[in-house]
Structures are given as structure tokens and as C-alpha cells.
Amino acid sequence: MRLFLLALLLLPLFLAGQSDSKGDFYLFWGYNRGWYTNSDIHFKGDGYDFTLWDTPAHDSPEKFSADTYLNPKRFTIPQFNFRLGYFFHEKYSLSLGWDHMKYFMDENIFVNVSGYLNEDAHDRYSFDLDNEPFFLARDFMEYEHSDGFNYVRINLDRYDHLHSLGKFDLKWTTGIGVGAALTWSDHSWGSRRYRNKAHLSGFNLSINTGPQLEFKEHFFLNSTLMAGHAQLYDVQIRYGYEDKAEQHFQFIQWYTVLGYRFSLAKNAPNEKLK
């Protein structure tokens, strides 16, 4: 996957660009921060069925280091954004991309719990509660999409020109997106830990807006704020079991990316003069 992404990022350097954006392609890569609303998380399996009400969560940005952010073997570890798009109109593009976010349920806090947990289902805890406070200790459970709360989305974007200065152009982008929610969850259950694989857990919807500064009509810097809704109805928590979690929440993501716009074929000379 890392080699494939790196090859796509380098591809524009070998292709020719054109001044008219219609028919152009673009690629970008960058990193993000995320914020999540509180969520009611429902856990259900053999010997338990309970809900953690109004549970907070946070992201986990990787501290900057050259070995992580500039290393081709490790640059997909941080919370990244990758996108490949096509301009079907001078002002509109369609794109497909991967938003790699991270979701960590807060720990060592009190939340209200409704439901039951039998003694034989957990090696440290059991309860039968009706919307009562419960201390969410780390030795009870960890719930995190640490290898990715991944949003694989199709996006429709509009570009409006604001100002030009020499070889620089300032534009404003707005867009809507929809796509799959692929969670790659790391879950502890008492003394046992389950590192799951990527799993299709639901879908996301989003809107986005932000400025884009272009240089020589090809290179660009984009800073975007995105708001979305995540509907997760089948989160894998213990591999090999029918146990699952479900939740829905809203999120805000802010990302900054560097990109390049290019064409797969040069324009004919008479087209350039039009």
C-alpha cells in the first residue's frame, strides 16, 4: 500500500500539465486532526449486552519526526489524507480518496451504563445496571480505532476563483462526500487484547470547505475543514466471535495537503491559442 501511494504521488512529475483545468487530474497528500462528539456505544455478544452512554473520544496525532513523516516505510502511520481527482468541468471535480483518522475512547472516566455483563463473559467485571454511573477503567476495556477510523470517500468539489497575484491563484473549495467507514480496531477486554483487521463497519457522510493556493496552475496548498457523520453498525471487537459494537457520532476534521494538478496528454498547439 505504501509503495502504491508513493508511486501515485510521484506520477505527476512525469506527466504534462495544461492551463485549462477541465480534463485535468490531481493528486494530494497531507495530514489531519480530528474531533468527535460524544457517542452512545452499544456492545453485544455472548454473555453481555450493554450501552455506554454519551462517551467522549479523541484523536491521536503522531508527533513530528523525520523518521515517521519523511520515511517511505512509515509515512502512512500518522493521520493522513490521500486523494486522486478529475476535473470534469472547469469548476467541478470528482475524487476518490482515503482519510486515515484515529479514534480513541476516553478512559478512566465515569459514564452512565445500561445493560448487563455476566461473570463468565469477563475475567474482572460483571454488572447489571440501568443508566447508572460506571467507572470506565482501563482494565475493564479499551476501545479504539487506532489503526484507523478510515473514511474511503467519493467527493464532489467546486472551485471558485478569489484572487490572482502573479503566478499565484487563490481559490475557495466546497464539497460533499460519501463513503465507507473502514475501522481497524484495537480492543482490550479485561486481560485479553484483540488487534483486528480492517473491517467494513458502516458509512460516512461529509461536507467540506476551505481555501486553496495554486502556483503556476499545477502545484497547490489546500487547507480544509470537514464536518461529517459516522454511522457504524458493525464494529469488529473480538475476532472469531459474533461480538460487535455499534455507534454513531459526528466529527470535524481539519487537514492540510500539498498537491499537483496534471494532464495525461498535452494540448494541441491550436487548442492552447484559444
PDB file of C-alpha atoms in Angstrom:
ATOM      1  CA  MET A   1       0.000   0.000   0.000  1.00  0.00           C
ATOM      2  CA  ARG A   2       2.815   2.424   0.895  1.00  0.00           C
ATOM      3  CA  LEU A   3       4.612   1.716  -2.402  1.00  0.00           C
ATOM      4  CA  PHE A   4       1.388   2.187  -4.356  1.00  0.00           C
ATOM      5  CA  LEU A   5       0.686   5.545  -2.699  1.00  0.00           C
ATOM      6  CA  LEU A   6       4.274   6.684  -3.225  1.00  0.00           C
ATOM      7  CA  ALA A   7       4.094   5.763  -6.926  1.00  0.00           C
ATOM      8  CA  LEU A   8       0.884   7.752  -7.359  1.00  0.00           C
ATOM      9  CA  LEU A   9       2.414  10.764  -5.634  1.00  0.00           C
ATOM     10  CA  LEU A  10       5.421  10.703  -7.982  1.00  0.00           C
ATOM     11  CA  LEU A  11       3.373  10.090 -11.138  1.00  0.00           C
ATOM     12  CA  PRO A  12       2.607  13.779 -11.897  1.00  0.00           C
ATOM     13  CA  LEU A  13       6.313  14.592 -12.180  1.00  0.00           C
ATOM     14  CA  PHE A  14       6.417  12.535 -15.395  1.00  0.00           C
ATOM     15  CA  LEU A  15       3.218  13.899 -16.946  1.00  0.00           C
ATOM     16  CA  ALA A  16       2.425  17.147 -18.763  1.00  0.00           C
ATOM     17  CA  GLY A  17       0.093  19.816 -17.404  1.00  0.00           C
ATOM     18  CA  GLN A  18      -2.377  22.135 -19.133  1.00  0.00           C
ATOM     19  CA  SER A  19      -3.791  25.560 -18.333  1.00  0.00           C
ATOM     20  CA  ASP A  20      -7.489  24.672 -18.676  1.00  0.00           C
ATOM     21  CA  SER A  21      -8.477  22.649 -15.625  1.00  0.00           C
ATOM     22  CA  LYS A  22     -11.218  20.712 -17.437  1.00  0.00           C
ATOM     23  CA  GLY A  23      -9.872  17.239 -18.174  1.00  0.00           C
ATOM     24  CA  ASP A  24      -7.058  17.548 -15.635  1.00  0.00           C
ATOM     25  CA  PHE A  25      -6.260  15.119 -12.852  1.00  0.00           C
ATOM     26  CA  TYR A  26      -4.828  15.945  -9.461  1.00  0.00           C
ATOM     27  CA  LEU A  27      -3.212  14.216  -6.507  1.00  0.00           C
ATOM     28  CA  PHE A  28      -2.678  15.394  -2.977  1.00  0.00           C
ATOM     29  CA  TRP A  29      -1.224  14.162   0.282  1.00  0.00           C
ATOM     30  CA  GLY A  30      -1.315  15.660   3.759  1.00  0.00           C
ATOM     31  CA  TYR A  31      -2.243  15.190   7.411  1.00  0.00           C
ATOM     32  CA  ASN A  32      -5.192  15.899   9.673  1.00  0.00           C
ATOM     33  CA  ARG A  33      -6.545  16.497  13.162  1.00  0.00           C
ATOM     34  CA  GLY A  34      -9.936  15.201  14.260  1.00  0.00           C
ATOM     35  CA  TRP A  35     -12.579  15.970  16.890  1.00  0.00           C
ATOM     36  CA  TYR A  36     -15.535  13.740  17.798  1.00  0.00           C
ATOM     37  CA  THR A  37     -18.864  14.270  19.500  1.00  0.00           C
ATOM     38  CA  ASN A  38     -19.806  12.058  22.440  1.00  0.00           C
ATOM     39  CA  SER A  39     -21.284   8.737  21.384  1.00  0.00           C
ATOM     40  CA  ASP A  40     -23.589   6.039  22.749  1.00  0.00           C
ATOM     41  CA  ILE A  41     -21.592   2.841  22.180  1.00  0.00           C
ATOM     42  CA  HIS A  42     -23.537  -0.413  22.240  1.00  0.00           C
ATOM     43  CA  PHE A  43     -21.632  -3.667  22.906  1.00  0.00           C
ATOM     44  CA  LYS A  44     -23.319  -7.008  22.359  1.00  0.00           C
ATOM     45  CA  GLY A  45     -22.034 -10.573  22.495  1.00  0.00           C
ATOM     46  CA  ASP A  46     -22.107 -13.868  24.341  1.00  0.00           C
ATOM     47  CA  GLY A  47     -22.909 -13.021  27.978  1.00  0.00           C
ATOM     48  CA  TYR A  48     -23.236  -9.265  27.666  1.00  0.00           C
ATOM     49  CA  ASP A  49     -25.409  -6.564  26.168  1.00  0.00           C
ATOM     50  CA  PHE A  50     -24.807  -3.006  27.381  1.00  0.00           C
ATOM     51  CA  THR A  51     -24.505   0.605  26.259  1.00  0.00           C
ATOM     52  CA  LEU A  52     -22.021   3.253  27.340  1.00  0.00           C
ATOM     53  CA  TRP A  53     -23.980   6.490  27.165  1.00  0.00           C
ATOM     54  CA  ASP A  54     -22.576   9.814  25.963  1.00  0.00           C
ATOM     55  CA  THR A  55     -18.983   8.553  25.828  1.00  0.00           C
ATOM     56  CA  PRO A  56     -16.233  11.002  24.792  1.00  0.00           C
ATOM     57  CA  ALA A  57     -13.351  10.216  22.445  1.00  0.00           C
ATOM     58  CA  HIS A  58     -10.282  11.877  20.940  1.00  0.00           C
ATOM     59  CA  ASP A  59      -7.839  11.506  18.066  1.00  0.00           C
ATOM     60  CA  SER A  60      -4.129  10.680  18.334  1.00  0.00           C
ATOM     61  CA  PRO A  61      -1.850  12.717  16.052  1.00  0.00           C
ATOM     62  CA  GLU A  62       1.675  11.402  15.652  1.00  0.00           C
ATOM     63  CA  LYS A  63       4.411  13.671  16.989  1.00  0.00           C
ATOM     64  CA  PHE A  64       6.512  15.060  14.184  1.00  0.00           C
ATOM     65  CA  SER A  65       9.734  13.259  13.409  1.00  0.00           C
ATOM     66  CA  ALA A  66      11.616  12.920  10.142  1.00  0.00           C
ATOM     67  CA  ASP A  67      11.771   9.147  10.615  1.00  0.00           C
ATOM     68  CA  THR A  68       7.967   8.973  10.566  1.00  0.00           C
ATOM     69  CA  TYR A  69       6.781  11.728   8.247  1.00  0.00           C
ATOM     70  CA  LEU A  70       9.600  11.533   5.681  1.00  0.00           C
ATOM     71  CA  ASN A  71      10.256   7.798   5.764  1.00  0.00           C
ATOM     72  CA  PRO A  72       8.532   5.959   2.833  1.00  0.00           C
ATOM     73  CA  LYS A  73       8.110   2.927   5.103  1.00  0.00           C
ATOM     74  CA  ARG A  74       6.367   4.874   7.873  1.00  0.00           C
ATOM     75  CA  PHE A  75       4.655   7.923   6.373  1.00  0.00           C
ATOM     76  CA  THR A  76       1.228   6.196   6.448  1.00  0.00           C
ATOM     77  CA  ILE A  77       1.368   5.874  10.262  1.00  0.00           C
ATOM     78  CA  PRO A  78       0.158   9.438  11.061  1.00  0.00           C
ATOM     79  CA  GLN A  79      -3.388  10.628  10.402  1.00  0.00           C
ATOM     80  CA  PHE A  80      -3.136  11.212   6.653  1.00  0.00           C
ATOM     81  CA  ASN A  81      -5.255  12.300   3.685  1.00  0.00           C
ATOM     82  CA  PHE A  82      -4.753  10.984   0.160  1.00  0.00           C
ATOM     83  CA  ARG A  83      -6.797  11.884  -2.909  1.00  0.00           C
ATOM     84  CA  LEU A  84      -6.919  11.345  -6.682  1.00  0.00           C
ATOM     85  CA  GLY A  85      -9.330  13.585  -8.568  1.00  0.00           C
ATOM     86  CA  TYR A  86     -10.543  14.520 -12.045  1.00  0.00           C
ATOM     87  CA  PHE A  87     -11.909  17.843 -13.306  1.00  0.00           C
ATOM     88  CA  PHE A  88     -14.964  17.056 -15.462  1.00  0.00           C
ATOM     89  CA  HIS A  89     -15.700  20.813 -15.570  1.00  0.00           C
ATOM     90  CA  GLU A  90     -13.579  23.934 -15.080  1.00  0.00           C
ATOM     91  CA  LYS A  91     -15.143  24.445 -11.639  1.00  0.00           C
ATOM     92  CA  TYR A  92     -16.016  20.901 -10.573  1.00  0.00           C
ATOM     93  CA  SER A  93     -14.082  17.761  -9.783  1.00  0.00           C
ATOM     94  CA  LEU A  94     -14.822  14.221  -8.664  1.00  0.00           C
ATOM     95  CA  SER A  95     -12.262  12.462  -6.494  1.00  0.00           C
ATOM     96  CA  LEU A  96     -11.639   9.234  -4.654  1.00  0.00           C
ATOM     97  CA  GLY A  97      -9.510   9.181  -1.548  1.00  0.00           C
ATOM     98  CA  TRP A  98      -8.608   7.824   1.853  1.00  0.00           C
ATOM     99  CA  ASP A  99      -8.922   9.808   5.085  1.00  0.00           C
ATOM    100  CA  HIS A 100      -6.973   7.994   7.785  1.00  0.00           C
ATOM    101  CA  MET A 101      -8.247   9.244  11.143  1.00  0.00           C
ATOM    102  CA  LYS A 102      -7.814   7.719  14.596  1.00  0.00           C
ATOM    103  CA  TYR A 103     -10.469   7.291  17.274  1.00  0.00           C
ATOM    104  CA  PHE A 104      -9.725   6.588  20.949  1.00  0.00           C
ATOM    105  CA  MET A 105     -12.460   6.213  23.560  1.00  0.00           C
ATOM    106  CA  ASP A 106     -11.572   8.206  26.686  1.00  0.00           C
ATOM    107  CA  GLU A 107     -10.546   6.110  29.700  1.00  0.00           C
ATOM    108  CA  ASN A 108     -10.629   6.403  33.495  1.00  0.00           C
ATOM    109  CA  ILE A 109     -13.818   8.458  33.495  1.00  0.00           C
ATOM    110  CA  PHE A 110     -17.367   7.931  34.724  1.00  0.00           C
ATOM    111  CA  VAL A 111     -20.081   7.230  32.145  1.00  0.00           C
ATOM    112  CA  ASN A 112     -23.630   6.006  32.569  1.00  0.00           C
ATOM    113  CA  VAL A 113     -24.215   2.376  31.600  1.00  0.00           C
ATOM    114  CA  SER A 114     -27.365   0.412  30.816  1.00  0.00           C
ATOM    115  CA  GLY A 115     -27.330  -3.366  30.400  1.00  0.00           C
ATOM    116  CA  TYR A 116     -25.648  -6.443  31.782  1.00  0.00           C
ATOM    117  CA  LEU A 117     -22.294  -8.198  31.787  1.00  0.00           C
ATOM    118  CA  ASN A 118     -22.184 -11.767  33.118  1.00  0.00           C
ATOM    119  CA  GLU A 119     -19.353 -13.114  35.288  1.00  0.00           C
ATOM    120  CA  ASP A 120     -18.312 -15.740  32.727  1.00  0.00           C
ATOM    121  CA  ALA A 121     -18.049 -13.143  29.924  1.00  0.00           C
ATOM    122  CA  HIS A 122     -15.286 -11.039  31.538  1.00  0.00           C
ATOM    123  CA  ASP A 123     -12.390 -12.051  33.788  1.00  0.00           C
ATOM    124  CA  ARG A 124     -12.566  -8.935  36.003  1.00  0.00           C
ATOM    125  CA  TYR A 125     -16.003  -7.289  35.891  1.00  0.00           C
ATOM    126  CA  SER A 126     -19.712  -8.101  35.984  1.00  0.00           C
ATOM    127  CA  PHE A 127     -22.744  -5.826  36.404  1.00  0.00           C
ATOM    128  CA  ASP A 128     -26.424  -5.286  35.772  1.00  0.00           C
ATOM    129  CA  LEU A 129     -27.055  -1.535  35.509  1.00  0.00           C
ATOM    130  CA  ASP A 130     -29.908   0.730  34.485  1.00  0.00           C
ATOM    131  CA  ASN A 131     -28.450   4.033  33.286  1.00  0.00           C
ATOM    132  CA  GLU A 132     -26.136   4.180  36.310  1.00  0.00           C
ATOM    133  CA  PRO A 133     -22.632   5.704  36.668  1.00  0.00           C
ATOM    134  CA  PHE A 134     -19.775   3.320  35.976  1.00  0.00           C
ATOM    135  CA  PHE A 135     -16.023   3.966  36.093  1.00  0.00           C
ATOM    136  CA  LEU A 136     -14.579   3.227  32.674  1.00  0.00           C
ATOM    137  CA  ALA A 137     -11.258   1.840  33.872  1.00  0.00           C
ATOM    138  CA  ARG A 138      -8.524   0.759  31.518  1.00  0.00           C
ATOM    139  CA  ASP A 139      -8.502  -2.768  32.940  1.00  0.00           C
ATOM    140  CA  PHE A 140     -12.191  -3.078  32.065  1.00  0.00           C
ATOM    141  CA  MET A 141     -11.954  -2.241  28.365  1.00  0.00           C
ATOM    142  CA  GLU A 142     -10.087  -0.237  25.775  1.00  0.00           C
ATOM    143  CA  TYR A 143     -11.955   0.653  22.608  1.00  0.00           C
ATOM    144  CA  GLU A 144     -10.051   2.367  19.836  1.00  0.00           C
ATOM    145  CA  HIS A 145      -9.839   2.515  16.071  1.00  0.00           C
ATOM    146  CA  SER A 146      -6.122   3.118  16.399  1.00  0.00           C
ATOM    147  CA  ASP A 147      -5.067   1.550  13.106  1.00  0.00           C
ATOM    148  CA  GLY A 148      -7.679   3.715  11.555  1.00  0.00           C
ATOM    149  CA  PHE A 149     -11.118   5.151  11.617  1.00  0.00           C
ATOM    150  CA  ASN A 150     -10.776   5.208   7.839  1.00  0.00           C
ATOM    151  CA  TYR A 151     -13.081   7.140   5.550  1.00  0.00           C
ATOM    152  CA  VAL A 152     -12.846   5.900   1.941  1.00  0.00           C
ATOM    153  CA  ARG A 153     -14.902   8.504   0.139  1.00  0.00           C
ATOM    154  CA  ILE A 154     -16.043   9.873  -3.200  1.00  0.00           C
ATOM    155  CA  ASN A 155     -16.125  13.671  -3.179  1.00  0.00           C
ATOM    156  CA  LEU A 156     -17.708  16.284  -5.414  1.00  0.00           C
ATOM    157  CA  ASP A 157     -15.919  19.648  -5.131  1.00  0.00           C
ATOM    158  CA  ARG A 158     -16.496  23.121  -6.541  1.00  0.00           C
ATOM    159  CA  TYR A 159     -13.675  25.670  -7.038  1.00  0.00           C
ATOM    160  CA  ASP A 160     -14.344  29.418  -7.052  1.00  0.00           C
ATOM    161  CA  HIS A 161     -11.599  31.843  -8.032  1.00  0.00           C
ATOM    162  CA  LEU A 162     -10.971  34.637  -5.492  1.00  0.00           C
ATOM    163  CA  HIS A 163      -7.788  36.442  -6.484  1.00  0.00           C
ATOM    164  CA  SER A 164      -4.681  36.237  -8.692  1.00  0.00           C
ATOM    165  CA  LEU A 165      -1.237  37.648  -7.965  1.00  0.00           C
ATOM    166  CA  GLY A 166       1.494  36.859 -10.469  1.00  0.00           C
ATOM    167  CA  LYS A 167       1.820  33.096 -10.737  1.00  0.00           C
ATOM    168  CA  PHE A 168      -0.385  32.514  -7.683  1.00  0.00           C
ATOM    169  CA  ASP A 169      -4.138  31.939  -7.675  1.00  0.00           C
ATOM    170  CA  LEU A 170      -6.334  31.834  -4.595  1.00  0.00           C
ATOM    171  CA  LYS A 171      -9.483  29.720  -4.806  1.00  0.00           C
ATOM    172  CA  TRP A 172     -12.180  28.596  -2.413  1.00  0.00           C
ATOM    173  CA  THR A 173     -13.313  24.980  -2.417  1.00  0.00           C
ATOM    174  CA  THR A 174     -16.585  23.493  -1.198  1.00  0.00           C
ATOM    175  CA  GLY A 175     -17.665  19.891  -1.449  1.00  0.00           C
ATOM    176  CA  ILE A 176     -19.761  16.957  -0.324  1.00  0.00           C
ATOM    177  CA  GLY A 177     -18.631  13.379   0.239  1.00  0.00           C
ATOM    178  CA  VAL A 178     -19.939   9.905   0.932  1.00  0.00           C
ATOM    179  CA  GLY A 179     -18.116   6.655   1.517  1.00  0.00           C
ATOM    180  CA  ALA A 180     -17.325   3.575   3.518  1.00  0.00           C
ATOM    181  CA  ALA A 181     -16.202   3.556   7.137  1.00  0.00           C
ATOM    182  CA  LEU A 182     -13.387   1.025   7.468  1.00  0.00           C
ATOM    183  CA  THR A 183     -12.443   0.565  11.109  1.00  0.00           C
ATOM    184  CA  TRP A 184      -9.224  -1.157  12.071  1.00  0.00           C
ATOM    185  CA  SER A 185      -9.885  -1.606  15.765  1.00  0.00           C
ATOM    186  CA  ASP A 186      -7.648  -2.405  18.706  1.00  0.00           C
ATOM    187  CA  HIS A 187      -9.774  -3.702  21.565  1.00  0.00           C
ATOM    188  CA  SER A 188      -8.893  -4.934  25.035  1.00  0.00           C
ATOM    189  CA  TRP A 189     -11.397  -6.957  27.055  1.00  0.00           C
ATOM    190  CA  GLY A 190     -10.121  -7.485  30.557  1.00  0.00           C
ATOM    191  CA  SER A 191      -6.725  -9.180  30.339  1.00  0.00           C
ATOM    192  CA  ARG A 192      -7.057 -10.028  26.636  1.00  0.00           C
ATOM    193  CA  ARG A 193      -6.270  -7.819  23.659  1.00  0.00           C
ATOM    194  CA  TYR A 194      -7.656  -8.177  20.141  1.00  0.00           C
ATOM    195  CA  ARG A 195      -5.886  -6.470  17.254  1.00  0.00           C
ATOM    196  CA  ASN A 196      -8.413  -6.759  14.449  1.00  0.00           C
ATOM    197  CA  LYS A 197      -8.020  -6.339  10.718  1.00  0.00           C
ATOM    198  CA  ALA A 198      -9.702  -3.690   8.585  1.00  0.00           C
ATOM    199  CA  HIS A 199     -13.447  -4.209   8.656  1.00  0.00           C
ATOM    200  CA  LEU A 200     -16.317  -2.551   6.794  1.00  0.00           C
ATOM    201  CA  SER A 201     -18.254  -1.125   9.741  1.00  0.00           C
ATOM    202  CA  GLY A 202     -20.655   1.359   8.164  1.00  0.00           C
ATOM    203  CA  PHE A 203     -20.670   4.589   6.188  1.00  0.00           C
ATOM    204  CA  ASN A 204     -19.832   8.281   6.498  1.00  0.00           C
ATOM    205  CA  LEU A 205     -21.288  11.474   5.046  1.00  0.00           C
ATOM    206  CA  SER A 206     -19.439  14.800   4.975  1.00  0.00           C
ATOM    207  CA  ILE A 207     -19.256  18.392   3.760  1.00  0.00           C
ATOM    208  CA  ASN A 208     -16.031  20.369   3.384  1.00  0.00           C
ATOM    209  CA  THR A 209     -14.829  23.884   2.703  1.00  0.00           C
ATOM    210  CA  GLY A 210     -11.533  25.756   2.646  1.00  0.00           C
ATOM    211  CA  PRO A 211      -9.009  27.871   0.703  1.00  0.00           C
ATOM    212  CA  GLN A 212      -6.620  26.585  -1.945  1.00  0.00           C
ATOM    213  CA  LEU A 213      -3.494  28.455  -3.061  1.00  0.00           C
ATOM    214  CA  GLU A 214      -2.214  27.428  -6.504  1.00  0.00           C
ATOM    215  CA  PHE A 215       1.205  28.071  -8.022  1.00  0.00           C
ATOM    216  CA  LYS A 216       1.765  28.032 -11.802  1.00  0.00           C
ATOM    217  CA  GLU A 217      -1.631  26.322 -12.186  1.00  0.00           C
ATOM    218  CA  HIS A 218      -0.182  22.990 -11.098  1.00  0.00           C
ATOM    219  CA  PHE A 219       1.125  22.928  -7.530  1.00  0.00           C
ATOM    220  CA  PHE A 220      -1.292  23.765  -4.740  1.00  0.00           C
ATOM    221  CA  LEU A 221      -1.640  24.019  -0.975  1.00  0.00           C
ATOM    222  CA  ASN A 222      -5.075  23.284   0.440  1.00  0.00           C
ATOM    223  CA  SER A 223      -6.370  23.708   3.993  1.00  0.00           C
ATOM    224  CA  THR A 224      -9.849  22.303   4.525  1.00  0.00           C
ATOM    225  CA  LEU A 225     -12.366  21.953   7.341  1.00  0.00           C
ATOM    226  CA  MET A 226     -14.672  18.965   7.028  1.00  0.00           C
ATOM    227  CA  ALA A 227     -17.740  18.070   9.096  1.00  0.00           C
ATOM    228  CA  GLY A 228     -19.207  14.601   8.915  1.00  0.00           C
ATOM    229  CA  HIS A 229     -21.498  11.941  10.319  1.00  0.00           C
ATOM    230  CA  ALA A 230     -20.321   8.384  11.008  1.00  0.00           C
ATOM    231  CA  GLN A 231     -22.824   5.526  11.181  1.00  0.00           C
ATOM    232  CA  LEU A 232     -21.027   2.429  12.466  1.00  0.00           C
ATOM    233  CA  TYR A 233     -23.331  -0.559  12.785  1.00  0.00           C
ATOM    234  CA  ASP A 234     -20.860  -3.459  12.751  1.00  0.00           C
ATOM    235  CA  VAL A 235     -17.553  -2.757  14.509  1.00  0.00           C
ATOM    236  CA  GLN A 236     -15.443  -5.876  14.964  1.00  0.00           C
ATOM    237  CA  ILE A 237     -14.171  -6.107  18.552  1.00  0.00           C
ATOM    238  CA  ARG A 238     -13.234  -9.767  19.086  1.00  0.00           C
ATOM    239  CA  TYR A 239     -12.061 -11.728  16.044  1.00  0.00           C
ATOM    240  CA  GLY A 240     -13.568 -15.142  15.603  1.00  0.00           C
ATOM    241  CA  TYR A 241     -16.642 -14.159  17.606  1.00  0.00           C
ATOM    242  CA  GLU A 242     -20.056 -12.737  16.738  1.00  0.00           C
ATOM    243  CA  ASP A 243     -19.424  -9.965  19.259  1.00  0.00           C
ATOM    244  CA  LYS A 244     -19.698  -6.440  17.871  1.00  0.00           C
ATOM    245  CA  ALA A 245     -20.095  -2.785  18.765  1.00  0.00           C
ATOM    246  CA  GLU A 246     -22.223  -0.141  17.115  1.00  0.00           C
ATOM    247  CA  GLN A 247     -22.282   3.625  17.428  1.00  0.00           C
ATOM    248  CA  HIS A 248     -22.868   6.844  15.553  1.00  0.00           C
ATOM    249  CA  PHE A 249     -21.259  10.218  16.041  1.00  0.00           C
ATOM    250  CA  GLN A 250     -20.345  13.439  14.293  1.00  0.00           C
ATOM    251  CA  PHE A 251     -16.814  14.527  13.602  1.00  0.00           C
ATOM    252  CA  ILE A 252     -14.816  17.530  12.470  1.00  0.00           C
ATOM    253  CA  GLN A 253     -11.587  17.071  10.575  1.00  0.00           C
ATOM    254  CA  TRP A 254      -9.096  19.749   9.623  1.00  0.00           C
ATOM    255  CA  TYR A 255      -6.490  18.771   7.070  1.00  0.00           C
ATOM    256  CA  THR A 256      -3.686  20.483   5.196  1.00  0.00           C
ATOM    257  CA  VAL A 257      -2.356  18.930   1.998  1.00  0.00           C
ATOM    258  CA  LEU A 258       0.111  19.522  -0.826  1.00  0.00           C
ATOM    259  CA  GLY A 259      -0.985  18.591  -4.327  1.00  0.00           C
ATOM    260  CA  TYR A 260      -0.254  18.638  -8.025  1.00  0.00           C
ATOM    261  CA  ARG A 261      -2.610  19.057 -10.999  1.00  0.00           C
ATOM    262  CA  PHE A 262      -1.683  17.421 -14.290  1.00  0.00           C
ATOM    263  CA  SER A 263      -2.927  16.133 -17.620  1.00  0.00           C
ATOM    264  CA  LEU A 264      -2.374  12.737 -19.189  1.00  0.00           C
ATOM    265  CA  ALA A 265      -1.914  14.300 -22.635  1.00  0.00           C
ATOM    266  CA  LYS A 266      -0.565  17.609 -23.957  1.00  0.00           C
ATOM    267  CA  ASN A 267      -2.923  20.027 -25.661  1.00  0.00           C
ATOM    268  CA  ALA A 268      -2.557  20.535 -29.374  1.00  0.00           C
ATOM    269  CA  PRO A 269      -0.910  23.894 -30.301  1.00  0.00           C
ATOM    270  CA  ASN A 270      -4.134  25.345 -31.754  1.00  0.00           C
ATOM    271  CA  GLU A 271      -6.012  24.493 -28.555  1.00  0.00           C
ATOM    272  CA  LYS A 272      -3.507  26.438 -26.438  1.00  0.00           C
ATOM    273  CA  LEU A 273      -4.134  29.577 -28.542  1.00  0.00           C
ATOM    274  CA  LYS A 274      -7.892  29.542 -27.985  1.00  0.00           C
TER     275      LYS A 274
END
